């Protein structure tokens, strides 16, 4: 059986698959595999471990004549037409849970760094402009007592809520379901518009779907309070990035932290000019702990499906 891995991921994945005597092929370039090459490779693959940078649309899926499983090395799977894959008898899996804490840590990193203007401080030091303690230098926002809005209270949103609770915030969350873990921290489930109106800090944790694309459109973004902090570690397409950039430029929003962008890897150049913005290169799950566990889970999914036992974490 042939398993194709679209990029080098932690070796544990290959090791586990080789133990099963699968024929494992890895695309080893340091950039995403071109669409046309991927299409050739998957023709005779029984399983694929894919990245969020690989597009599995109808055309690609139609070319997968032997494939039983696309194991996405990510929790998000908006790069895959799941309904069509399933229709063709292909199981799609993701890597939930194992990256929850890493991603939640990063969301809190951005919340704190934005609130306390950490990058502006670093840049001031690097520019050798520090003239000693000053009463009004880079004043930021204290978390205690603030309203902390979590948009999307799934695993990651919940983990962020638990962390934020330790800072003494009031948690508001927007989700279709009541989240008992957050409720036990005193959180309130609210409609999206009221979350935007009331929150001093907003952290986005929705998956990208047809329903969540630009759910934070221009109209909704303008409900956000002045002087608030906005953080997105989910998917850039959730919010209207152009409008956010305008609001940040006029300081309608105090500061924003982005780990994800609307047109990755193309970054709207206006983002580079904003002083009150922190830009990270999609690092949510970028810890050795999470990436090793993701590699293991992706391989375990492949092995489980190829040995007829069904997926561990189907989407
Ligand atoms: C990263 O963005 C992921 O979905 O795992
Ligand atoms: C992803 O794991 C989520 O549910 O937030």
mmCIF file of N, CA and C and ligand atoms in Angstrom, residues 75 96-97 100 154-157 205, ligand 2:
data_model
loop_
_atom_site.group_PDB
_atom_site.id
_atom_site.type_symbol
_atom_site.label_atom_id
_atom_site.label_comp_id
_atom_site.label_asym_id
_atom_site.label_seq_id
_atom_site.Cartn_x
_atom_site.Cartn_y
_atom_site.Cartn_z
ATOM 1 N N UNK A 75 -5.917 20.811 12.294
ATOM 2 C CA UNK A 75 -7.266 20.651 12.847
ATOM 3 C C UNK A 75 -8.294 21.196 11.856
ATOM 4 N N UNK A 96 -7.452 16.956 15.770
ATOM 5 C CA UNK A 96 -7.966 17.767 16.875
ATOM 6 C C UNK A 96 -7.262 17.421 18.196
ATOM 7 N N UNK A 97 -7.560 18.157 19.219
ATOM 8 C CA UNK A 97 -7.094 17.939 20.606
ATOM 9 C C UNK A 97 -5.591 18.132 20.798
ATOM 10 N N UNK A 100 -4.582 21.708 20.616
ATOM 11 C CA UNK A 100 -5.441 22.671 21.308
ATOM 12 C C UNK A 100 -4.636 23.571 22.246
ATOM 13 N N UNK A 154 -15.223 26.035 20.668
ATOM 14 C CA UNK A 154 -14.880 24.618 20.522
ATOM 15 C C UNK A 154 -13.733 24.297 21.460
ATOM 16 N N UNK A 155 -12.919 23.336 21.061
ATOM 17 C CA UNK A 155 -11.816 22.923 21.936
ATOM 18 C C UNK A 155 -10.854 24.074 22.200
ATOM 19 N N UNK A 156 -10.441 24.756 21.125
ATOM 20 C CA UNK A 156 -9.430 25.809 21.297
ATOM 21 C C UNK A 156 -10.024 27.020 22.027
ATOM 22 N N UNK A 157 -11.227 27.413 21.633
ATOM 23 C CA UNK A 157 -11.887 28.535 22.307
ATOM 24 C C UNK A 157 -12.045 28.267 23.807
ATOM 25 N N UNK A 205 -12.019 31.834 17.170
ATOM 26 C CA UNK A 205 -11.708 30.391 17.164
ATOM 27 C C UNK A 205 -12.713 29.575 16.381
HETATM 28 C C1 LIG B 2 -10.519 22.995 17.294
HETATM 29 O O1 LIG B 2 -9.953 22.018 17.754
HETATM 30 C C2 LIG B 2 -11.598 23.619 17.994
HETATM 31 O O2 LIG B 2 -12.632 22.944 18.183
HETATM 32 O O3 LIG B 2 -11.447 24.770 18.411
#
